[in-house]
Amino acid sequence: MLMARKVIIIEDSQTIRHQIGKLLLNEGYAIVEATDGVEGLDKLRTEQDAALALCDINMPRMDGIEMMEKIKAEGTATPPLLVLTTEGQASLVKRARAAGAKGWITKPFQPDMLVAAVRKLAGPP
Amino acid sequence: MIPLPPGQWDRMAPLLTECFLQLFAFYGAAAELVPGSDPGPRSDRDELASFVGLFGPHARGALLTVTSMPLLIATHPMAALGQPIDECMAQDWHNELSNQLAGRLKTKLTPHGIGDLRLTPPKCLIGAGMRGFSRDHDRALAFRAMGVPVQVVLELYVDETLDLGRVVAPDEAQVAEGEFLLF
């Protein structure tokens, strides 16, 4: 039996986590949640079969870019990282890209656009 | 740094207004700017204030947004999916809206040389009869969104040389709201 592809949602807003979670579950993906960069780092280390990680930038304890820079410095293999944030400055995009991000979505987002980006990076569910 | 001078507030206020109106329009809430700094009588309970800190080399301060439950329930993404919205969910959503408002403002300020701000994770207070005040100047805007009063206060300290009439980073490409890039 085939397992659904897994997406890690690293986002401090419960609203956004639940919204994306419901959207991706409806599409057939499995989801794992993390509420800040510290938890996100842990999930990236342990959920090695994940197909994608969606990651906010502005979060408590550790922000998303710092989290990506840390996991890259460790040399831990990660799924594609897709940034989902309110911010859109070129300097931040450049930093995220250098840290290994494969995409960037600026909030607020259209659900179908988010699903399209997830399918592109994670593959079909 | 100095408190945002009145002349610069006159340039900042339209940017903040545009950010607010666009954001609430996205979430299906028709909104309008109303005169003054206080949007008028609100309910005597269930008011929520969300606070986002802004800090950077050229500016620092805070953005405070005060509104009440009906607007947060009406715009909550999970409400559209049929889920009842409780107080905790409304607080979380208010924080997310404030964060998105601050992020939009930051993006609009980038061409003027003060976009290198970091945003703190938002914090929400809930209570009755809340009003926002800035410490040194009255830097507040009043809106009505879906008929619900909303107050937005921007307390900002900036470099003395700040001129929001001047574009200093015109060519810096940005990812606009609602867009996505794949690398």
PDB file of C-alpha atoms in Angstrom:
ATOM      1  CA  MET A   1       0.000   0.000   0.000  1.00  0.00           C
ATOM      2  CA  LEU A   2       1.359   3.407  -0.938  1.00  0.00           C
ATOM      3  CA  MET A   3       1.787   5.948   1.838  1.00  0.00           C
ATOM      4  CA  ALA A   4       0.663   9.540   1.272  1.00  0.00           C
ATOM      5  CA  ARG A   5       3.499  12.004   0.746  1.00  0.00           C
ATOM      6  CA  LYS A   6       4.230  13.887   3.919  1.00  0.00           C
ATOM      7  CA  VAL A   7       4.444  17.686   4.243  1.00  0.00           C
ATOM      8  CA  ILE A   8       5.905  19.367   7.338  1.00  0.00           C
ATOM      9  CA  ILE A   9       4.158  22.671   8.198  1.00  0.00           C
ATOM     10  CA  ILE A  10       6.437  24.921  10.284  1.00  0.00           C
ATOM     11  CA  GLU A  11       4.282  27.902  11.253  1.00  0.00           C
ATOM     12  CA  ASP A  12       3.531  29.627  14.557  1.00  0.00           C
ATOM     13  CA  SER A  13      -0.002  30.680  13.585  1.00  0.00           C
ATOM     14  CA  GLN A  14      -2.450  27.956  14.531  1.00  0.00           C
ATOM     15  CA  THR A  15      -4.909  29.434  12.029  1.00  0.00           C
ATOM     16  CA  ILE A  16      -2.517  29.091   9.112  1.00  0.00           C
ATOM     17  CA  ARG A  17      -1.347  25.639  10.231  1.00  0.00           C
ATOM     18  CA  HIS A  18      -4.931  24.412  10.374  1.00  0.00           C
ATOM     19  CA  GLN A  19      -5.893  26.091   7.113  1.00  0.00           C
ATOM     20  CA  ILE A  20      -2.959  24.584   5.219  1.00  0.00           C
ATOM     21  CA  GLY A  21      -3.343  21.272   7.023  1.00  0.00           C
ATOM     22  CA  LYS A  22      -6.970  20.944   6.004  1.00  0.00           C
ATOM     23  CA  LEU A  23      -6.165  21.973   2.452  1.00  0.00           C
ATOM     24  CA  LEU A  24      -3.362  19.432   2.061  1.00  0.00           C
ATOM     25  CA  LEU A  25      -5.226  16.624   3.833  1.00  0.00           C
ATOM     26  CA  ASN A  26      -8.087  17.169   1.400  1.00  0.00           C
ATOM     27  CA  GLU A  27      -5.581  16.861  -1.445  1.00  0.00           C
ATOM     28  CA  GLY A  28      -4.369  13.541  -0.018  1.00  0.00           C
ATOM     29  CA  TYR A  29      -1.096  14.572   1.636  1.00  0.00           C
ATOM     30  CA  ALA A  30      -0.105  13.556   5.162  1.00  0.00           C
ATOM     31  CA  ILE A  31       0.961  16.416   7.407  1.00  0.00           C
ATOM     32  CA  VAL A  32       3.236  16.991  10.381  1.00  0.00           C
ATOM     33  CA  GLU A  33       3.121  20.298  12.291  1.00  0.00           C
ATOM     34  CA  ALA A  34       5.765  22.370  14.077  1.00  0.00           C
ATOM     35  CA  THR A  35       4.986  25.634  15.871  1.00  0.00           C
ATOM     36  CA  ASP A  36       8.355  27.425  15.685  1.00  0.00           C
ATOM     37  CA  GLY A  37      11.862  27.130  14.281  1.00  0.00           C
ATOM     38  CA  VAL A  38      13.148  24.973  17.137  1.00  0.00           C
ATOM     39  CA  GLU A  39      10.395  22.398  16.644  1.00  0.00           C
ATOM     40  CA  GLY A  40      10.838  22.746  12.911  1.00  0.00           C
ATOM     41  CA  LEU A  41      14.526  21.898  13.186  1.00  0.00           C
ATOM     42  CA  ASP A  42      13.610  18.798  15.166  1.00  0.00           C
ATOM     43  CA  LYS A  43      11.025  17.690  12.590  1.00  0.00           C
ATOM     44  CA  LEU A  44      13.438  18.254   9.722  1.00  0.00           C
ATOM     45  CA  ARG A  45      15.965  16.011  11.490  1.00  0.00           C
ATOM     46  CA  THR A  46      13.501  13.245  12.347  1.00  0.00           C
ATOM     47  CA  GLU A  47      10.911  13.224   9.539  1.00  0.00           C
ATOM     48  CA  GLN A  48      13.387  12.093   6.942  1.00  0.00           C
ATOM     49  CA  ASP A  49      10.685  10.686   4.658  1.00  0.00           C
ATOM     50  CA  ALA A  50       8.918  14.065   4.265  1.00  0.00           C
ATOM     51  CA  ALA A  51       8.430  15.239   0.699  1.00  0.00           C
ATOM     52  CA  LEU A  52       8.313  18.969   1.518  1.00  0.00           C
ATOM     53  CA  ALA A  53       8.566  21.456   4.389  1.00  0.00           C
ATOM     54  CA  LEU A  54       6.502  24.657   4.353  1.00  0.00           C
ATOM     55  CA  CYS A  55       8.192  27.205   6.547  1.00  0.00           C
ATOM     56  CA  ASP A  56       7.217  30.593   7.994  1.00  0.00           C
ATOM     57  CA  ILE A  57       9.918  33.217   8.659  1.00  0.00           C
ATOM     58  CA  ASN A  58       8.749  35.261  11.646  1.00  0.00           C
ATOM     59  CA  MET A  59       8.357  32.756  14.496  1.00  0.00           C
ATOM     60  CA  PRO A  60       9.170  32.654  18.214  1.00  0.00           C
ATOM     61  CA  ARG A  61      12.370  31.072  19.573  1.00  0.00           C
ATOM     62  CA  MET A  62      13.990  30.644  16.149  1.00  0.00           C
ATOM     63  CA  ASP A  63      12.987  32.248  12.869  1.00  0.00           C
ATOM     64  CA  GLY A  64      12.624  30.271   9.679  1.00  0.00           C
ATOM     65  CA  ILE A  65      15.761  31.514   7.956  1.00  0.00           C
ATOM     66  CA  GLU A  66      17.928  30.799  10.988  1.00  0.00           C
ATOM     67  CA  MET A  67      16.379  27.316  11.098  1.00  0.00           C
ATOM     68  CA  MET A  68      17.218  26.699   7.438  1.00  0.00           C
ATOM     69  CA  GLU A  69      20.766  28.001   7.906  1.00  0.00           C
ATOM     70  CA  LYS A  70      21.277  25.701  10.892  1.00  0.00           C
ATOM     71  CA  ILE A  71      20.037  22.574   9.134  1.00  0.00           C
ATOM     72  CA  LYS A  72      22.195  23.381   6.136  1.00  0.00           C
ATOM     73  CA  ALA A  73      25.264  23.921   8.333  1.00  0.00           C
ATOM     74  CA  GLU A  74      24.646  20.521   9.964  1.00  0.00           C
ATOM     75  CA  GLY A  75      24.647  18.853   6.590  1.00  0.00           C
ATOM     76  CA  THR A  76      21.340  17.104   7.349  1.00  0.00           C
ATOM     77  CA  ALA A  77      19.432  16.074   4.232  1.00  0.00           C
ATOM     78  CA  THR A  78      16.077  17.850   4.061  1.00  0.00           C
ATOM     79  CA  PRO A  79      13.056  17.784   1.804  1.00  0.00           C
ATOM     80  CA  PRO A  80      12.548  20.844  -0.414  1.00  0.00           C
ATOM     81  CA  LEU A  81      11.905  23.914   1.744  1.00  0.00           C
ATOM     82  CA  LEU A  82       9.113  26.267   0.672  1.00  0.00           C
ATOM     83  CA  VAL A  83       8.967  29.595   2.505  1.00  0.00           C
ATOM     84  CA  LEU A  84       5.503  30.980   3.325  1.00  0.00           C
ATOM     85  CA  THR A  85       5.699  34.441   4.865  1.00  0.00           C
ATOM     86  CA  THR A  86       4.253  37.935   5.021  1.00  0.00           C
ATOM     87  CA  GLU A  87       7.520  39.427   3.823  1.00  0.00           C
ATOM     88  CA  GLY A  88       8.863  39.747   0.311  1.00  0.00           C
ATOM     89  CA  GLN A  89      12.127  41.687   0.382  1.00  0.00           C
ATOM     90  CA  ALA A  90      14.695  40.608  -2.175  1.00  0.00           C
ATOM     91  CA  SER A  91      17.431  40.511   0.491  1.00  0.00           C
ATOM     92  CA  LEU A  92      15.433  37.992   2.561  1.00  0.00           C
ATOM     93  CA  VAL A  93      14.584  35.901  -0.496  1.00  0.00           C
ATOM     94  CA  LYS A  94      18.268  35.820  -1.392  1.00  0.00           C
ATOM     95  CA  ARG A  95      19.228  34.719   2.129  1.00  0.00           C
ATOM     96  CA  ALA A  96      16.581  31.985   2.157  1.00  0.00           C
ATOM     97  CA  ARG A  97      17.706  30.747  -1.220  1.00  0.00           C
ATOM     98  CA  ALA A  98      21.313  30.590  -0.052  1.00  0.00           C
ATOM     99  CA  ALA A  99      20.096  28.559   2.933  1.00  0.00           C
ATOM    100  CA  GLY A 100      18.501  26.016   0.620  1.00  0.00           C
ATOM    101  CA  ALA A 101      14.921  27.250   0.092  1.00  0.00           C
ATOM    102  CA  LYS A 102      13.364  26.007  -3.154  1.00  0.00           C
ATOM    103  CA  GLY A 103      10.474  28.465  -3.256  1.00  0.00           C
ATOM    104  CA  TRP A 104       8.818  31.504  -1.702  1.00  0.00           C
ATOM    105  CA  ILE A 105       5.146  32.339  -1.230  1.00  0.00           C
ATOM    106  CA  THR A 106       4.030  35.688   0.139  1.00  0.00           C
ATOM    107  CA  LYS A 107       0.952  35.746   2.405  1.00  0.00           C
ATOM    108  CA  PRO A 108      -1.915  36.100   2.064  1.00  0.00           C
ATOM    109  CA  PHE A 109      -2.058  33.190  -0.339  1.00  0.00           C
ATOM    110  CA  GLN A 110      -4.681  31.742  -2.656  1.00  0.00           C
ATOM    111  CA  PRO A 111      -5.307  28.102  -1.680  1.00  0.00           C
ATOM    112  CA  ASP A 112      -5.065  26.801  -5.257  1.00  0.00           C
ATOM    113  CA  MET A 113      -1.757  28.574  -5.713  1.00  0.00           C
ATOM    114  CA  LEU A 114      -0.376  26.982  -2.556  1.00  0.00           C
ATOM    115  CA  VAL A 115      -1.510  23.526  -3.678  1.00  0.00           C
ATOM    116  CA  ALA A 116       0.093  24.068  -7.091  1.00  0.00           C
ATOM    117  CA  ALA A 117       3.410  24.999  -5.457  1.00  0.00           C
ATOM    118  CA  VAL A 118       3.234  21.991  -3.118  1.00  0.00           C
ATOM    119  CA  ARG A 119       2.496  19.614  -6.016  1.00  0.00           C
ATOM    120  CA  LYS A 120       5.356  21.056  -8.004  1.00  0.00           C
ATOM    121  CA  LEU A 121       7.911  20.599  -5.211  1.00  0.00           C
ATOM    122  CA  ALA A 122       6.573  17.532  -3.363  1.00  0.00           C
ATOM    123  CA  GLY A 123       5.007  15.685  -6.255  1.00  0.00           C
ATOM    124  CA  PRO A 124       1.423  14.403  -6.265  1.00  0.00           C
ATOM    125  CA  PRO A 125       0.104  13.060  -2.948  1.00  0.00           C
TER     126      PRO A 125
ATOM    127  CA  MET B   1      16.435  58.057  16.593  1.00  0.00           C
ATOM    128  CA  ILE B   2      13.529  60.477  16.805  1.00  0.00           C
ATOM    129  CA  PRO B   3       9.769  59.981  16.902  1.00  0.00           C
ATOM    130  CA  LEU B   4       8.397  59.821  13.359  1.00  0.00           C
ATOM    131  CA  PRO B   5       8.026  63.521  12.463  1.00  0.00           C
ATOM    132  CA  PRO B   6       4.569  64.823  11.518  1.00  0.00           C
ATOM    133  CA  GLY B   7       5.600  65.393   7.895  1.00  0.00           C
ATOM    134  CA  GLN B   8       6.747  61.788   7.602  1.00  0.00           C
ATOM    135  CA  TRP B   9       3.595  60.511   9.291  1.00  0.00           C
ATOM    136  CA  ASP B  10       1.667  62.307   6.538  1.00  0.00           C
ATOM    137  CA  ARG B  11       3.507  60.069   4.048  1.00  0.00           C
ATOM    138  CA  MET B  12       3.361  56.958   6.225  1.00  0.00           C
ATOM    139  CA  ALA B  13      -0.384  57.097   6.881  1.00  0.00           C
ATOM    140  CA  PRO B  14      -1.407  56.503   3.219  1.00  0.00           C
ATOM    141  CA  LEU B  15       0.990  53.540   3.002  1.00  0.00           C
ATOM    142  CA  LEU B  16      -0.446  52.020   6.175  1.00  0.00           C
ATOM    143  CA  THR B  17      -3.991  52.712   4.982  1.00  0.00           C
ATOM    144  CA  GLU B  18      -3.327  50.999   1.659  1.00  0.00           C
ATOM    145  CA  CYS B  19      -1.835  47.992   3.445  1.00  0.00           C
ATOM    146  CA  PHE B  20      -4.871  47.727   5.721  1.00  0.00           C
ATOM    147  CA  LEU B  21      -7.488  48.079   2.990  1.00  0.00           C
ATOM    148  CA  GLN B  22      -5.761  45.572   0.680  1.00  0.00           C
ATOM    149  CA  LEU B  23      -5.273  43.033   3.431  1.00  0.00           C
ATOM    150  CA  PHE B  24      -8.873  43.103   4.621  1.00  0.00           C
ATOM    151  CA  ALA B  25     -10.156  43.083   1.048  1.00  0.00           C
ATOM    152  CA  PHE B  26      -8.249  39.857   0.485  1.00  0.00           C
ATOM    153  CA  TYR B  27     -10.106  38.313   3.403  1.00  0.00           C
ATOM    154  CA  GLY B  28     -13.455  39.526   2.084  1.00  0.00           C
ATOM    155  CA  ALA B  29     -13.920  42.446   4.453  1.00  0.00           C
ATOM    156  CA  ALA B  30     -14.858  45.731   2.798  1.00  0.00           C
ATOM    157  CA  ALA B  31     -13.139  48.437   4.827  1.00  0.00           C
ATOM    158  CA  GLU B  32     -12.921  52.207   4.892  1.00  0.00           C
ATOM    159  CA  LEU B  33     -10.787  54.790   6.609  1.00  0.00           C
ATOM    160  CA  VAL B  34     -12.796  56.955   8.992  1.00  0.00           C
ATOM    161  CA  PRO B  35     -11.810  60.402  10.269  1.00  0.00           C
ATOM    162  CA  GLY B  36      -9.808  60.766  13.458  1.00  0.00           C
ATOM    163  CA  SER B  37      -7.740  58.316  15.409  1.00  0.00           C
ATOM    164  CA  ASP B  38     -10.543  56.453  17.160  1.00  0.00           C
ATOM    165  CA  PRO B  39     -13.136  54.517  15.186  1.00  0.00           C
ATOM    166  CA  GLY B  40     -15.870  55.237  17.706  1.00  0.00           C
ATOM    167  CA  PRO B  41     -17.960  53.190  20.096  1.00  0.00           C
ATOM    168  CA  ARG B  42     -17.180  49.518  20.241  1.00  0.00           C
ATOM    169  CA  SER B  43     -18.611  46.645  22.161  1.00  0.00           C
ATOM    170  CA  ASP B  44     -17.834  46.741  25.863  1.00  0.00           C
ATOM    171  CA  ARG B  45     -16.372  43.252  25.790  1.00  0.00           C
ATOM    172  CA  ASP B  46     -14.403  40.887  23.595  1.00  0.00           C
ATOM    173  CA  GLU B  47     -12.021  43.513  22.276  1.00  0.00           C
ATOM    174  CA  LEU B  48      -8.646  42.280  21.135  1.00  0.00           C
ATOM    175  CA  ALA B  49      -5.387  44.191  20.743  1.00  0.00           C
ATOM    176  CA  SER B  50      -2.497  42.660  18.832  1.00  0.00           C
ATOM    177  CA  PHE B  51       0.996  44.052  19.105  1.00  0.00           C
ATOM    178  CA  VAL B  52       3.932  43.533  16.707  1.00  0.00           C
ATOM    179  CA  GLY B  53       7.365  44.976  17.512  1.00  0.00           C
ATOM    180  CA  LEU B  54       9.482  46.400  14.689  1.00  0.00           C
ATOM    181  CA  PHE B  55      13.198  46.892  15.044  1.00  0.00           C
ATOM    182  CA  GLY B  56      16.073  47.627  12.710  1.00  0.00           C
ATOM    183  CA  PRO B  57      19.096  49.875  12.163  1.00  0.00           C
ATOM    184  CA  HIS B  58      17.043  52.794  10.823  1.00  0.00           C
ATOM    185  CA  ALA B  59      13.735  52.476  12.663  1.00  0.00           C
ATOM    186  CA  ARG B  60      12.132  50.790  15.647  1.00  0.00           C
ATOM    187  CA  GLY B  61       8.732  50.778  17.226  1.00  0.00           C
ATOM    188  CA  ALA B  62       5.491  48.843  17.296  1.00  0.00           C
ATOM    189  CA  LEU B  63       2.262  48.334  15.425  1.00  0.00           C
ATOM    190  CA  LEU B  64      -0.891  47.868  17.483  1.00  0.00           C
ATOM    191  CA  THR B  65      -4.230  46.796  16.028  1.00  0.00           C
ATOM    192  CA  VAL B  66      -7.404  46.894  18.138  1.00  0.00           C
ATOM    193  CA  THR B  67     -10.702  45.376  17.050  1.00  0.00           C
ATOM    194  CA  SER B  68     -13.418  43.039  18.252  1.00  0.00           C
ATOM    195  CA  MET B  69     -14.599  39.474  17.831  1.00  0.00           C
ATOM    196  CA  PRO B  70     -17.195  39.901  15.050  1.00  0.00           C
ATOM    197  CA  LEU B  71     -14.610  41.000  12.482  1.00  0.00           C
ATOM    198  CA  LEU B  72     -12.162  38.271  13.469  1.00  0.00           C
ATOM    199  CA  ILE B  73     -14.850  35.606  13.259  1.00  0.00           C
ATOM    200  CA  ALA B  74     -16.113  36.880   9.892  1.00  0.00           C
ATOM    201  CA  THR B  75     -12.656  36.891   8.287  1.00  0.00           C
ATOM    202  CA  HIS B  76     -11.234  33.745   9.922  1.00  0.00           C
ATOM    203  CA  PRO B  77     -10.194  31.255   7.188  1.00  0.00           C
ATOM    204  CA  MET B  78     -11.567  28.304   9.180  1.00  0.00           C
ATOM    205  CA  ALA B  79     -14.981  29.963   9.518  1.00  0.00           C
ATOM    206  CA  ALA B  80     -15.329  29.698   5.745  1.00  0.00           C
ATOM    207  CA  LEU B  81     -14.788  25.954   6.161  1.00  0.00           C
ATOM    208  CA  GLY B  82     -17.641  25.738   8.643  1.00  0.00           C
ATOM    209  CA  GLN B  83     -15.622  25.574  11.857  1.00  0.00           C
ATOM    210  CA  PRO B  84     -16.898  27.554  14.869  1.00  0.00           C
ATOM    211  CA  ILE B  85     -14.370  30.171  15.979  1.00  0.00           C
ATOM    212  CA  ASP B  86     -13.610  30.399  19.698  1.00  0.00           C
ATOM    213  CA  GLU B  87     -11.755  33.133  21.561  1.00  0.00           C
ATOM    214  CA  CYS B  88      -8.353  31.431  21.327  1.00  0.00           C
ATOM    215  CA  MET B  89      -8.747  30.995  17.579  1.00  0.00           C
ATOM    216  CA  ALA B  90      -9.772  34.652  17.227  1.00  0.00           C
ATOM    217  CA  GLN B  91      -6.680  35.761  19.169  1.00  0.00           C
ATOM    218  CA  ASP B  92      -4.428  33.644  16.993  1.00  0.00           C
ATOM    219  CA  TRP B  93      -6.064  35.003  13.858  1.00  0.00           C
ATOM    220  CA  HIS B  94      -5.744  38.586  15.091  1.00  0.00           C
ATOM    221  CA  ASN B  95      -2.034  37.993  15.617  1.00  0.00           C
ATOM    222  CA  GLU B  96      -1.697  36.594  12.121  1.00  0.00           C
ATOM    223  CA  LEU B  97      -3.545  39.561  10.588  1.00  0.00           C
ATOM    224  CA  SER B  98      -1.314  41.978  12.516  1.00  0.00           C
ATOM    225  CA  ASN B  99       1.741  40.108  11.343  1.00  0.00           C
ATOM    226  CA  GLN B 100       0.536  40.269   7.746  1.00  0.00           C
ATOM    227  CA  LEU B 101      -0.205  43.990   8.110  1.00  0.00           C
ATOM    228  CA  ALA B 102       3.283  44.634   9.521  1.00  0.00           C
ATOM    229  CA  GLY B 103       4.857  42.513   6.772  1.00  0.00           C
ATOM    230  CA  ARG B 104       3.015  44.460   4.078  1.00  0.00           C
ATOM    231  CA  LEU B 105       4.081  47.769   5.600  1.00  0.00           C
ATOM    232  CA  LYS B 106       7.670  46.594   5.820  1.00  0.00           C
ATOM    233  CA  THR B 107       7.608  45.687   2.125  1.00  0.00           C
ATOM    234  CA  LYS B 108       6.231  49.131   1.238  1.00  0.00           C
ATOM    235  CA  LEU B 109       8.933  50.831   3.334  1.00  0.00           C
ATOM    236  CA  THR B 110      11.807  48.943   1.733  1.00  0.00           C
ATOM    237  CA  PRO B 111      12.225  51.325  -1.242  1.00  0.00           C
ATOM    238  CA  HIS B 112      12.515  54.198   1.255  1.00  0.00           C
ATOM    239  CA  GLY B 113      15.462  52.663   3.057  1.00  0.00           C
ATOM    240  CA  ILE B 114      13.840  51.497   6.297  1.00  0.00           C
ATOM    241  CA  GLY B 115      12.545  48.112   5.211  1.00  0.00           C
ATOM    242  CA  ASP B 116      15.364  46.292   6.994  1.00  0.00           C
ATOM    243  CA  LEU B 117      13.108  45.834   9.996  1.00  0.00           C
ATOM    244  CA  ARG B 118      12.680  42.635  11.941  1.00  0.00           C
ATOM    245  CA  LEU B 119       9.204  41.824  13.181  1.00  0.00           C
ATOM    246  CA  THR B 120       8.634  40.275  16.582  1.00  0.00           C
ATOM    247  CA  PRO B 121       6.143  37.438  16.881  1.00  0.00           C
ATOM    248  CA  PRO B 122       2.791  39.148  17.630  1.00  0.00           C
ATOM    249  CA  LYS B 123       1.148  39.162  21.055  1.00  0.00           C
ATOM    250  CA  CYS B 124      -2.577  39.535  21.669  1.00  0.00           C
ATOM    251  CA  LEU B 125      -4.426  41.027  24.635  1.00  0.00           C
ATOM    252  CA  ILE B 126      -8.134  40.611  25.225  1.00  0.00           C
ATOM    253  CA  GLY B 127     -10.299  42.840  27.365  1.00  0.00           C
ATOM    254  CA  ALA B 128     -12.942  45.531  27.498  1.00  0.00           C
ATOM    255  CA  GLY B 129     -12.791  49.171  26.395  1.00  0.00           C
ATOM    256  CA  MET B 130      -9.291  48.974  24.958  1.00  0.00           C
ATOM    257  CA  ARG B 131      -7.842  51.948  23.084  1.00  0.00           C
ATOM    258  CA  GLY B 132      -4.403  52.369  21.549  1.00  0.00           C
ATOM    259  CA  PHE B 133      -2.247  55.437  22.226  1.00  0.00           C
ATOM    260  CA  SER B 134       1.195  56.359  20.938  1.00  0.00           C
ATOM    261  CA  ARG B 135       3.617  57.738  23.498  1.00  0.00           C
ATOM    262  CA  ASP B 136       4.799  60.960  21.879  1.00  0.00           C
ATOM    263  CA  HIS B 137       2.408  61.690  19.070  1.00  0.00           C
ATOM    264  CA  ASP B 138      -0.991  60.659  17.912  1.00  0.00           C
ATOM    265  CA  ARG B 139      -0.045  58.171  15.247  1.00  0.00           C
ATOM    266  CA  ALA B 140      -3.286  56.249  14.912  1.00  0.00           C
ATOM    267  CA  LEU B 141      -5.685  55.476  12.096  1.00  0.00           C
ATOM    268  CA  ALA B 142      -9.328  54.489  12.430  1.00  0.00           C
ATOM    269  CA  PHE B 143     -11.158  52.120  10.107  1.00  0.00           C
ATOM    270  CA  ARG B 144     -14.430  50.325   9.839  1.00  0.00           C
ATOM    271  CA  ALA B 145     -14.226  46.861   8.310  1.00  0.00           C
ATOM    272  CA  MET B 146     -17.543  45.077   7.679  1.00  0.00           C
ATOM    273  CA  GLY B 147     -18.951  47.842   9.853  1.00  0.00           C
ATOM    274  CA  VAL B 148     -16.698  46.849  12.784  1.00  0.00           C
ATOM    275  CA  PRO B 149     -14.384  49.524  14.250  1.00  0.00           C
ATOM    276  CA  VAL B 150     -10.650  48.910  13.985  1.00  0.00           C
ATOM    277  CA  GLN B 151      -7.889  51.117  15.345  1.00  0.00           C
ATOM    278  CA  VAL B 152      -4.299  50.891  14.072  1.00  0.00           C
ATOM    279  CA  VAL B 153      -1.540  52.652  16.006  1.00  0.00           C
ATOM    280  CA  LEU B 154       2.009  52.956  14.677  1.00  0.00           C
ATOM    281  CA  GLU B 155       4.579  54.048  17.233  1.00  0.00           C
ATOM    282  CA  LEU B 156       7.813  54.497  15.284  1.00  0.00           C
ATOM    283  CA  TYR B 157      11.215  56.012  15.961  1.00  0.00           C
ATOM    284  CA  VAL B 158      13.339  56.671  12.899  1.00  0.00           C
ATOM    285  CA  ASP B 159      16.654  58.102  11.740  1.00  0.00           C
ATOM    286  CA  GLU B 160      16.562  61.899  11.634  1.00  0.00           C
ATOM    287  CA  THR B 161      17.423  61.750   7.936  1.00  0.00           C
ATOM    288  CA  LEU B 162      14.399  59.625   6.989  1.00  0.00           C
ATOM    289  CA  ASP B 163      12.521  60.998   4.006  1.00  0.00           C
ATOM    290  CA  LEU B 164       9.607  58.838   2.877  1.00  0.00           C
ATOM    291  CA  GLY B 165       9.282  61.092  -0.154  1.00  0.00           C
ATOM    292  CA  ARG B 166      12.591  59.742  -1.430  1.00  0.00           C
ATOM    293  CA  VAL B 167      13.102  56.332  -3.028  1.00  0.00           C
ATOM    294  CA  VAL B 168      16.564  54.997  -2.210  1.00  0.00           C
ATOM    295  CA  ALA B 169      16.279  51.376  -3.360  1.00  0.00           C
ATOM    296  CA  PRO B 170      14.100  51.541  -6.477  1.00  0.00           C
ATOM    297  CA  ASP B 171      15.446  48.479  -8.238  1.00  0.00           C
ATOM    298  CA  GLU B 172      15.231  45.981  -5.423  1.00  0.00           C
ATOM    299  CA  ALA B 173      12.924  43.260  -6.693  1.00  0.00           C
ATOM    300  CA  GLN B 174      10.375  42.092  -4.179  1.00  0.00           C
ATOM    301  CA  VAL B 175       7.906  39.238  -4.046  1.00  0.00           C
ATOM    302  CA  ALA B 176       4.511  40.901  -3.943  1.00  0.00           C
ATOM    303  CA  GLU B 177       1.662  39.671  -1.777  1.00  0.00           C
ATOM    304  CA  GLY B 178      -0.035  36.634  -3.231  1.00  0.00           C
ATOM    305  CA  GLU B 179       2.873  35.770  -5.531  1.00  0.00           C
ATOM    306  CA  PHE B 180       5.075  32.709  -5.467  1.00  0.00           C
ATOM    307  CA  LEU B 181       8.546  31.991  -6.759  1.00  0.00           C
ATOM    308  CA  LEU B 182      10.112  28.603  -7.308  1.00  0.00           C
ATOM    309  CA  PHE B 183      13.914  28.610  -7.453  1.00  0.00           C
TER     310      PHE B 183
END
